[in-house]
XYZ file of N, CA, C and O in Angstrom:
488
model
N 54.693 -255.269 163.985
C 54.829 -253.940 163.999
C 53.294 -253.552 164.690
O 52.293 -253.756 163.778
N 53.079 -252.664 165.781
C 51.842 -252.279 165.970
C 51.310 -251.359 165.174
O 52.251 -250.198 164.752
N 50.055 -251.005 164.796
C 49.743 -250.090 163.647
C 49.730 -248.814 164.530
O 49.341 -248.722 165.714
N 50.025 -247.880 163.653
C 49.717 -246.209 163.967
C 48.360 -245.822 164.175
O 47.873 -244.683 164.830
N 47.763 -246.623 163.782
C 46.159 -246.325 163.610
C 45.275 -247.448 164.191
O 45.632 -248.465 164.233
N 44.012 -247.082 164.851
C 43.202 -248.069 165.433
C 42.059 -248.473 164.282
O 41.619 -249.427 164.286
N 41.719 -247.544 163.394
C 40.907 -247.887 162.483
C 41.144 -246.938 161.110
O 41.649 -245.972 161.140
N 40.770 -247.637 159.807
C 40.956 -247.130 158.482
C 39.836 -247.439 157.794
O 39.490 -248.442 157.480
N 39.103 -246.271 157.294
C 37.819 -246.407 156.547
C 38.149 -245.994 155.146
O 38.359 -244.550 155.107
N 37.998 -246.595 154.007
C 37.679 -246.034 152.831
C 36.511 -245.601 152.386
O 35.415 -246.594 152.297
N 36.167 -244.492 152.501
C 34.933 -243.839 152.551
C 34.535 -243.565 150.947
O 33.485 -243.120 150.698
N 35.527 -243.312 150.088
C 35.360 -243.285 148.732
C 36.503 -243.791 147.905
O 37.660 -243.829 148.047
N 36.068 -244.412 146.761
C 36.842 -244.891 146.031
C 36.226 -244.508 144.590
O 35.250 -245.489 144.041
N 36.678 -243.793 143.684
C 36.021 -243.347 142.595
C 36.967 -242.925 141.414
O 37.679 -241.648 141.825
N 37.120 -243.630 140.724
C 38.065 -243.293 139.267
C 39.411 -243.268 140.089
O 40.065 -244.283 140.311
N 40.195 -242.113 139.794
C 41.552 -241.599 140.343
C 41.483 -241.085 141.720
O 42.534 -240.668 142.171
N 40.538 -241.178 142.490
C 40.410 -240.574 143.704
C 40.002 -241.577 144.999
O 39.042 -242.628 144.624
N 40.825 -241.414 146.040
C 40.667 -242.041 147.165
C 40.541 -241.372 148.428
O 41.358 -240.345 148.546
N 39.310 -241.671 149.376
C 39.419 -241.002 150.826
C 39.260 -241.595 151.756
O 38.516 -242.925 151.607
N 40.157 -241.506 152.646
C 40.017 -242.400 154.039
C 39.997 -241.354 155.103
O 40.232 -240.231 155.221
N 38.981 -241.893 156.229
C 39.090 -241.393 157.449
C 40.088 -242.334 158.193
O 39.673 -243.765 158.685
N 40.899 -242.212 158.963
C 41.793 -242.765 159.640
C 41.930 -242.530 161.336
O 41.985 -241.008 161.518
N 41.735 -243.277 162.142
C 41.650 -242.854 163.424
C 42.913 -243.409 164.128
O 43.293 -244.608 164.213
N 43.756 -242.496 164.597
C 45.102 -242.653 165.022
C 45.064 -243.246 166.522
O 44.235 -243.296 167.324
N 45.878 -244.163 166.824
C 46.114 -245.348 168.387
C 47.018 -244.098 168.924
O 48.185 -244.201 168.969
N 46.444 -243.454 170.041
C 47.318 -242.493 170.917
C 48.021 -243.433 171.854
O 49.187 -242.678 172.348
N 47.950 -244.592 172.017
C 48.864 -245.417 172.954
C 50.111 -245.857 172.062
O 50.893 -246.736 172.695
N 50.039 -245.761 170.837
C 51.424 -246.127 170.022
C 52.534 -246.086 170.976
O 52.415 -244.842 171.110
N 53.668 -246.929 170.921
C 55.016 -246.407 171.576
C 55.684 -245.421 170.814
O 56.641 -244.675 171.637
N 55.385 -245.144 169.682
C 56.168 -244.119 168.949
C 55.953 -242.577 169.537
O 56.990 -241.881 169.631
N 55.040 -242.552 170.245
C 54.775 -241.190 170.920
C 55.504 -240.832 172.203
O 55.497 -239.926 172.446
N 55.805 -241.898 172.658
C 56.883 -241.617 173.873
C 58.015 -241.226 173.384
O 58.515 -240.435 174.297
N 58.617 -241.169 172.252
C 59.690 -240.626 172.002
C 59.920 -239.638 171.307
O 60.645 -238.824 170.874
N 58.759 -239.286 170.719
C 58.238 -238.050 169.832
C 57.373 -237.277 170.132
O 56.086 -237.647 169.668
N 57.148 -236.478 170.921
C 58.385 -235.975 171.893
C 57.733 -236.329 173.280
O 56.664 -236.301 173.661
N 58.841 -237.012 174.149
C 58.235 -236.972 175.581
C 57.338 -235.876 176.355
O 57.933 -234.769 176.335
N 56.294 -236.439 176.734
C 55.365 -235.343 177.274
C 54.396 -234.548 176.431
O 53.574 -234.033 176.861
N 54.854 -234.409 175.058
C 54.250 -233.829 174.108
C 53.906 -234.470 172.790
O 54.754 -233.976 171.660
N 53.374 -235.461 172.552
C 53.645 -236.498 171.567
C 52.726 -235.684 170.213
O 51.844 -235.126 170.088
N 53.698 -235.896 169.183
C 53.222 -235.523 167.827
C 53.659 -236.513 166.958
O 54.311 -237.451 167.144
N 52.535 -236.808 165.812
C 52.886 -237.710 164.852
C 54.005 -237.459 164.009
O 53.932 -236.504 163.286
N 54.877 -238.170 163.859
C 56.185 -238.056 163.153
C 55.766 -237.983 161.582
O 54.805 -238.570 161.103
N 56.275 -236.999 160.985
C 56.161 -236.960 159.532
C 56.333 -238.162 158.708
O 55.563 -238.382 157.724
N 57.395 -238.865 159.018
C 57.623 -240.121 158.236
C 56.361 -241.043 158.375
O 56.064 -241.915 157.480
N 56.064 -240.988 159.681
C 54.742 -241.916 159.889
C 53.534 -241.381 159.251
O 52.734 -242.244 158.746
N 53.237 -240.327 159.062
C 52.243 -239.753 158.060
C 52.144 -240.146 156.768
O 51.670 -240.750 156.220
N 53.849 -240.268 156.246
C 53.888 -240.712 154.731
C 53.689 -242.092 154.619
O 53.182 -242.800 153.662
N 54.006 -242.943 155.896
C 53.782 -244.232 155.869
C 52.309 -244.486 155.997
O 51.607 -245.287 155.214
N 51.251 -243.679 156.571
C 49.885 -243.733 156.522
C 49.501 -243.798 155.098
O 48.416 -244.290 154.828
N 50.073 -242.800 154.411
C 49.461 -242.450 153.228
C 49.766 -243.717 152.151
O 48.742 -244.277 151.553
N 51.052 -244.341 152.474
C 51.145 -245.359 151.485
C 50.281 -246.731 151.942
O 49.833 -247.441 151.086
N 49.971 -246.894 153.183
C 48.994 -247.784 153.651
C 47.714 -247.504 153.183
O 47.087 -248.721 152.665
N 47.231 -246.396 152.776
C 45.947 -245.877 152.205
C 45.864 -246.347 151.101
O 44.853 -246.968 150.415
N 47.135 -246.080 150.259
C 47.182 -246.550 148.772
C 47.037 -248.225 148.620
O 46.087 -248.543 147.808
N 47.659 -248.716 149.487
C 47.490 -250.170 149.724
C 46.035 -250.904 149.722
O 45.796 -251.834 149.066
N 45.662 -250.171 150.841
C 44.372 -250.639 151.193
C 42.941 -250.264 149.911
O 42.165 -251.034 149.742
N 43.459 -249.006 149.350
C 42.540 -248.594 148.123
C 42.567 -249.220 146.951
O 41.825 -249.364 146.268
N 43.800 -249.707 146.527
C 44.086 -250.217 145.328
C 44.554 -251.644 145.215
O 44.363 -252.410 144.373
N 44.908 -252.253 146.718
C 44.979 -253.676 146.802
C 46.540 -253.936 146.078
O 46.800 -255.210 146.167
N 47.211 -252.686 145.981
C 48.644 -253.106 145.553
C 49.320 -252.293 146.198
O 49.046 -251.366 146.728
N 50.608 -252.906 146.441
C 51.899 -251.977 147.668
C 52.602 -251.092 146.548
O 53.102 -251.448 145.586
N 52.741 -249.765 146.938
C 53.558 -248.937 146.103
C 54.734 -248.185 147.204
O 54.740 -248.258 148.297
N 55.701 -247.834 146.334
C 56.781 -247.330 147.028
C 56.869 -245.465 146.723
O 56.496 -245.435 145.172
N 57.215 -244.644 147.305
C 57.608 -243.348 146.756
C 58.761 -243.418 145.698
O 59.970 -244.049 146.236
N 58.749 -242.923 144.730
C 59.835 -242.943 143.890
C 60.508 -241.349 143.684
O 61.637 -241.155 143.180
N 59.344 -240.475 143.955
C 59.857 -239.060 143.924
C 58.660 -238.187 144.608
O 57.690 -238.741 144.735
N 59.405 -237.211 145.396
C 58.658 -236.400 146.190
C 58.899 -235.224 145.616
O 59.983 -234.507 146.231
N 58.016 -234.479 144.973
C 58.300 -233.086 144.549
C 57.732 -232.019 145.612
O 58.407 -230.798 145.428
N 57.035 -232.228 146.341
C 56.184 -231.158 147.437
C 55.680 -232.338 148.630
O 54.917 -233.029 148.465
N 56.379 -231.829 149.936
C 55.952 -232.343 151.082
C 55.964 -231.176 151.930
O 56.911 -230.774 152.588
N 54.758 -230.592 152.330
C 54.442 -229.564 153.233
C 53.857 -230.046 154.468
O 52.557 -230.150 154.250
N 54.554 -229.840 155.453
C 53.920 -230.126 156.676
C 53.361 -228.928 157.330
O 54.345 -227.899 157.752
N 51.888 -228.511 157.267
C 51.648 -227.426 157.640
C 51.056 -227.124 159.242
O 50.597 -226.296 159.629
N 50.979 -228.343 159.767
C 50.777 -228.178 161.288
C 50.912 -229.687 161.937
O 51.101 -230.609 161.138
N 51.064 -229.359 163.111
C 51.172 -231.017 163.900
C 50.122 -231.550 164.026
O 48.813 -230.925 164.462
N 50.297 -233.100 164.198
C 49.128 -233.789 164.428
C 49.353 -234.540 165.692
O 50.191 -235.061 166.116
N 48.571 -233.995 166.846
C 48.745 -234.229 168.327
C 47.806 -235.465 168.474
O 46.598 -235.339 168.403
N 48.046 -236.696 168.621
C 47.160 -237.989 168.636
C 46.204 -237.876 169.630
O 44.976 -238.439 169.376
N 46.476 -237.413 170.742
C 45.357 -237.165 171.899
C 44.220 -236.245 171.579
O 43.456 -236.478 171.997
N 44.551 -235.171 170.892
C 43.680 -234.291 170.638
C 43.110 -234.465 169.108
O 41.904 -234.078 168.855
N 43.815 -234.877 168.003
C 43.614 -234.862 166.740
C 43.458 -236.388 166.391
O 44.324 -236.555 165.555
N 42.892 -237.261 166.619
C 43.032 -238.557 166.511
C 42.377 -239.204 165.262
O 42.535 -240.097 164.673
N 41.630 -238.163 164.747
C 40.982 -238.453 163.352
C 41.544 -237.613 162.050
O 41.436 -236.523 162.199
N 42.104 -238.338 161.273
C 42.626 -237.838 160.107
C 41.811 -238.061 158.563
O 41.441 -239.101 158.599
N 41.639 -237.154 158.029
C 40.862 -237.463 156.643
C 41.863 -237.031 155.720
O 42.712 -236.423 155.351
N 42.352 -238.321 154.717
C 43.177 -238.237 153.694
C 42.485 -238.698 152.400
O 41.629 -239.473 152.028
N 42.930 -237.496 151.460
C 42.424 -237.423 150.249
C 43.524 -237.541 149.232
O 44.765 -236.940 149.251
N 43.252 -238.825 148.323
C 44.421 -239.230 147.568
C 44.077 -238.967 145.876
O 42.859 -239.686 145.936
N 44.696 -238.251 145.083
C 44.463 -238.465 143.724
C 45.514 -239.139 142.988
O 46.614 -238.644 143.196
N 45.506 -239.853 142.140
C 46.313 -240.573 141.296
C 46.267 -240.198 139.928
O 44.830 -240.077 139.448
N 47.314 -240.174 139.062
C 47.010 -240.056 137.666
C 48.501 -240.890 137.171
O 49.445 -240.987 137.693
N 48.092 -241.455 135.692
C 49.182 -242.204 135.201
C 50.447 -241.375 134.761
O 50.194 -240.141 134.503
N 51.715 -241.867 135.124
C 52.851 -241.113 134.969
C 53.929 -242.114 134.060
O 54.746 -242.462 134.794
N 53.491 -242.799 132.863
C 54.183 -243.797 132.344
C 53.644 -245.309 132.605
O 52.724 -245.151 133.468
N 54.167 -246.193 132.217
C 53.586 -247.400 132.158
C 53.615 -248.234 133.550
O 52.871 -248.811 133.716
N 54.565 -247.740 134.480
C 54.734 -248.595 135.870
C 54.686 -247.245 136.895
O 54.463 -247.806 138.064
N 54.552 -245.983 136.734
C 54.365 -245.066 137.946
C 53.021 -244.027 137.678
O 52.341 -244.181 136.566
N 52.781 -243.699 138.959
C 51.456 -242.955 139.186
C 51.847 -241.562 139.821
O 52.563 -241.627 140.716
N 51.329 -240.458 139.471
C 51.509 -239.155 140.097
C 50.411 -239.269 141.057
O 49.307 -239.629 141.112
N 50.980 -238.618 142.249
C 50.351 -238.785 143.460
C 50.192 -237.168 143.926
O 51.092 -236.556 144.209
N 48.916 -236.804 144.375
C 48.426 -235.633 144.936
C 47.680 -236.147 146.042
O 46.643 -236.577 145.951
N 48.088 -235.482 147.252
C 47.468 -235.707 148.406
C 47.402 -234.742 149.575
O 48.170 -233.942 149.836
N 46.442 -235.007 150.382
C 46.230 -234.182 151.597
C 45.845 -234.738 152.772
O 44.901 -235.515 152.662
N 46.368 -234.300 153.636
C 45.854 -234.993 154.967
C 45.409 -233.874 155.881
O 45.994 -232.808 156.006
N 44.185 -234.082 156.517
C 43.661 -232.863 157.288
C 43.143 -233.561 158.435
O 42.685 -234.754 158.652
N 42.956 -232.776 159.578
C 42.627 -233.251 161.010
C 41.933 -231.838 161.341
O 42.312 -230.570 161.174
N 40.469 -232.247 161.736
C 39.683 -231.099 162.346
C 39.504 -230.044 161.535
O 39.617 -228.801 161.667
N 39.611 -230.430 160.094
C 39.019 -229.334 159.051
C 40.471 -228.672 158.752
O 40.300 -227.538 157.843
N 41.650 -228.637 159.199
C 42.686 -227.702 158.919
C 43.914 -228.827 158.645
O 43.922 -229.977 158.575
N 44.212 -228.393 157.296
C 45.240 -229.449 156.380
C 46.585 -229.275 157.046
O 47.179 -228.232 157.756
N 46.791 -230.686 157.233
C 48.367 -230.840 157.965
C 49.225 -231.088 157.150
O 50.680 -231.182 157.363
N 49.026 -231.784 156.003
C 50.311 -232.207 155.019
C 49.614 -231.781 153.692
O 48.594 -232.124 153.315
N 50.260 -231.447 152.623
C 49.994 -231.206 151.300
C 51.376 -232.399 150.704
O 52.520 -231.896 150.884
N 50.970 -233.108 150.055
C 52.112 -233.943 149.441
C 51.700 -234.186 147.686
O 50.750 -234.522 147.354
N 52.806 -234.077 147.004
C 52.982 -234.258 145.490
C 54.211 -235.231 145.317
O 55.209 -234.682 145.476
N 53.793 -236.094 144.389
C 55.181 -237.041 143.871
C 54.567 -237.975 143.061
O 53.925 -238.120 142.389
N 55.395 -239.059 143.173
C 55.273 -240.161 142.291
C 55.255 -241.309 143.011
O 56.500 -241.458 143.787
N 54.588 -242.219 142.590
C 54.459 -243.912 143.373
C 54.566 -244.626 142.138
O 54.221 -244.678 141.198
N 55.619 -245.968 142.568
C 55.440 -247.003 141.890
C 55.314 -248.085 142.581
O 55.569 -248.167 143.529
N 54.292 -249.078 141.741
C 54.231 -250.402 142.569
C 55.609 -251.227 142.994
O 56.308 -251.189 142.118
N 55.458 -251.752 144.059
C 56.569 -252.623 144.652
C 56.363 -253.886 143.683
O 55.245 -254.299 143.609
N 57.701 -254.313 143.555
C 57.663 -255.875 142.901
C 57.844 -256.796 143.878
O 58.147 -256.605 144.880
């Protein structure tokens, strides 16, 4: 599957915090159907990009086990807003789970606020 992004840079990995700068690939086929003539990054794809950041930042694959808050505060238009800043904070939540607090922003505007729990995939 073609990646939704053309680059992903981890510019901070300190303690429980990860920060990434992701450049979207505006030529990805998903934008042809979401929405024709007015492409927008689908919300589920934003959640997948967060998971990919987790994998790259920790070296482990995670899955969402609970999403307590998922607020999409603005649309991400890949041709205009191709650069995303993703800030992830993790905290232990039992022996196998981690609490996740994440924001996704573009051009200084918050596009997503996410709170949930992730567990390592087996």
